[in-house]
Amino acid sequence: MATFKAVRGTRDLLPPETALWSHVEETARRIFARYNFGEVRTPIFEDTSLFARGVGEETDIVSKELFRWQDRSRAASERDTSLTLRPENTAGVVRAYIEHQLGESGQLQKLFYMGPQFRRERPQKGRYRQFYQIGAEVIGPPHAGSESPLRDAEVLEMLATLLDELGIQGWRLEINSVGSAADRARYNETLRAALEPVVGQMCEDCQRRAVTNPLRVLDCKVPEDQPIIDTLPKIADSLDDESKFHFAAVLAALDAAGVAYTRNHRLVRGLDYYTRTTFEFTHGGLGAQNALLGGGRYDGLSEAIGGPRAPGIGFAMGEDRLVLTLQSLDPNSAPAQRVQAYIAPLGDARNPDALNRVNAGALALARELRRAGLSIELGDGSFRLKKSFEAADKAAARIVILGEDELQSGILTVKTFATGVQTKVPRSELIQFLEQ
Ligand code: AMP
């Protein structure tokens, strides 16, 4: 029979690599706590229309990459029968913010999340169909200060701290402002006009975008289109005074905090909900898919999905890519883990009663040691001594031998692999001995 494999674009994460994933998640949790963020967990699937309206019909994510299906069993009273695996988490968080009326508290909501996201993209290194994001959102009513440029700068400063704390050296922050919705509309018209005489020479995607969403032409990666894109007007010249002032304040706060950045006029990002500040952190170790994380301000998102005015700013980090970067910086970043001791019950396969006695005794000993906080691997009394030693040497710092004699005398034989020394240890002193 043909065997099963993980579906293309999805993958299994296994030890020891998963230790690195846990390390990334624990570090992120620690930093989020330091900045007073609380965790939010939203469902993995939502109404399709949440993403269509929240992320934007014209984005690649919604137009091409959604994993969606019809659920006809849904009650007629529910919104629609089309459901979708979340391709990102901001729309879900803002939906939860609206549904639970979090804005009523009058306080800024500072929420972080971690979890899988799903996009039907062409799989390659660093790009998967199920991938993992760690993200955060700062959102609230305007009177809570949610529009303040200080919030943008604080989020960026937090990200710089998080990447530093993870040991990701050499990251680069690229930043831009896409202005208010009105600025963007104006810029889109300017771009449309500027594209008209040249778009015939550009790629098919650009020809389509020039009509539907000219801003997205700036995202084009086709080499032949680049010289044309370089001549297009810059969005910075379409910003109104308020947007310019806001952006200048974000940059000034970053300067004051000593967070280095590069301005990138073409950074408009793929999601429609962004306004004003947009940013990306990149890393050279990642190759073609070099974005570690992306984010920005989304002052109109809540209203776009039927909520109250609730400006916000957030980001999503690609956890897969953080792990890839850590591995590229240090190939030994997730060494196989060793327990403190391996308990080897020593039985005789021909004497089932005796075998059961040493196995049972070994479990009782393992329980005692583990409850004292030690990490223990437990062998099996049917193994020959040589096999136990080989298994222990791979998994543990020490081996504890437990045969019928040891069970009765309470004196155990312990070998420390690093030194090769074998010691007799009374059971009452074992915990202390193994802790050294
Ligand atoms: P986005 O939600 O598109 O702004 O992406 C935010 C971050 O998520 C990116 O910078 C990547 O690090 C990561 N990311 C997005 N799509 C994928 C994917 N298909 N596979 C792996 N990581 C991804």
PDB file of C-alpha atoms and ligand atoms in Angstrom, residues 61 88 119 121 126-128 131 133 269 271 291-294 316-318 320-321, ligand 1:
ATOM      1  CA  ILE A  61      -3.749  36.273  -0.533  1.00  0.00           C
ATOM      2  CA  GLU A  88      -3.168  35.825   8.600  1.00  0.00           C
ATOM      3  CA  ARG A 119      -1.940  30.223   2.167  1.00  0.00           C
ATOM      4  CA  GLU A 121       1.418  29.628  -2.209  1.00  0.00           C
ATOM      5  CA  GLY A 126      10.991  29.595   3.687  1.00  0.00           C
ATOM      6  CA  ARG A 127       7.560  29.561   2.026  1.00  0.00           C
ATOM      7  CA  TYR A 128       4.984  27.011   3.099  1.00  0.00           C
ATOM      8  CA  PHE A 131       3.350  28.344   8.263  1.00  0.00           C
ATOM      9  CA  GLN A 133       3.267  33.471  12.725  1.00  0.00           C
ATOM     10  CA  ARG A 269       3.059  45.500   1.463  1.00  0.00           C
ATOM     11  CA  LEU A 271      -2.426  43.662   2.347  1.00  0.00           C
ATOM     12  CA  ALA A 291      11.366  38.948   5.026  1.00  0.00           C
ATOM     13  CA  LEU A 292      11.465  37.932   8.686  1.00  0.00           C
ATOM     14  CA  LEU A 293       8.396  39.918   9.529  1.00  0.00           C
ATOM     15  CA  GLY A 294       6.125  42.609   8.270  1.00  0.00           C
ATOM     16  CA  ALA A 316       3.444  39.273  12.024  1.00  0.00           C
ATOM     17  CA  MET A 317       6.755  37.451  12.228  1.00  0.00           C
ATOM     18  CA  GLY A 318       7.319  34.306  10.215  1.00  0.00           C
ATOM     19  CA  ASP A 320       9.532  29.366  10.231  1.00  0.00           C
ATOM     20  CA  ARG A 321      11.885  32.058   8.977  1.00  0.00           C
TER      21      ARG A 321
HETATM   22  P1  AMP B   1       2.437  38.883   5.818  1.00  0.00           P
HETATM   23  O1  AMP B   1       1.326  38.352   6.683  1.00  0.00           O
HETATM   24  O2  AMP B   1       2.309  38.485   4.375  1.00  0.00           O
HETATM   25  O3  AMP B   1       2.707  40.317   6.050  1.00  0.00           O
HETATM   26  O4  AMP B   1       3.746  38.098   6.278  1.00  0.00           O
HETATM   27  C1  AMP B   1       4.388  38.351   7.505  1.00  0.00           C
HETATM   28  C2  AMP B   1       5.545  37.391   7.646  1.00  0.00           C
HETATM   29  O5  AMP B   1       5.046  36.051   7.668  1.00  0.00           O
HETATM   30  C3  AMP B   1       6.500  37.411   6.468  1.00  0.00           C
HETATM   31  O6  AMP B   1       7.488  38.393   6.650  1.00  0.00           O
HETATM   32  C4  AMP B   1       7.102  36.026   6.527  1.00  0.00           C
HETATM   33  O7  AMP B   1       8.160  35.974   7.485  1.00  0.00           O
HETATM   34  C5  AMP B   1       5.954  35.182   7.029  1.00  0.00           C
HETATM   35  N1  AMP B   1       5.292  34.481   5.926  1.00  0.00           N
HETATM   36  C6  AMP B   1       4.321  34.941   5.098  1.00  0.00           C
HETATM   37  N2  AMP B   1       3.928  34.002   4.227  1.00  0.00           N
HETATM   38  C7  AMP B   1       4.658  32.892   4.506  1.00  0.00           C
HETATM   39  C8  AMP B   1       4.730  31.570   3.975  1.00  0.00           C
HETATM   40  N3  AMP B   1       3.934  31.172   2.990  1.00  0.00           N
HETATM   41  N4  AMP B   1       5.611  30.698   4.527  1.00  0.00           N
HETATM   42  C9  AMP B   1       6.419  31.087   5.545  1.00  0.00           C
HETATM   43  N5  AMP B   1       6.391  32.305   6.090  1.00  0.00           N
HETATM   44  C10 AMP B   1       5.532  33.197   5.602  1.00  0.00           C
END
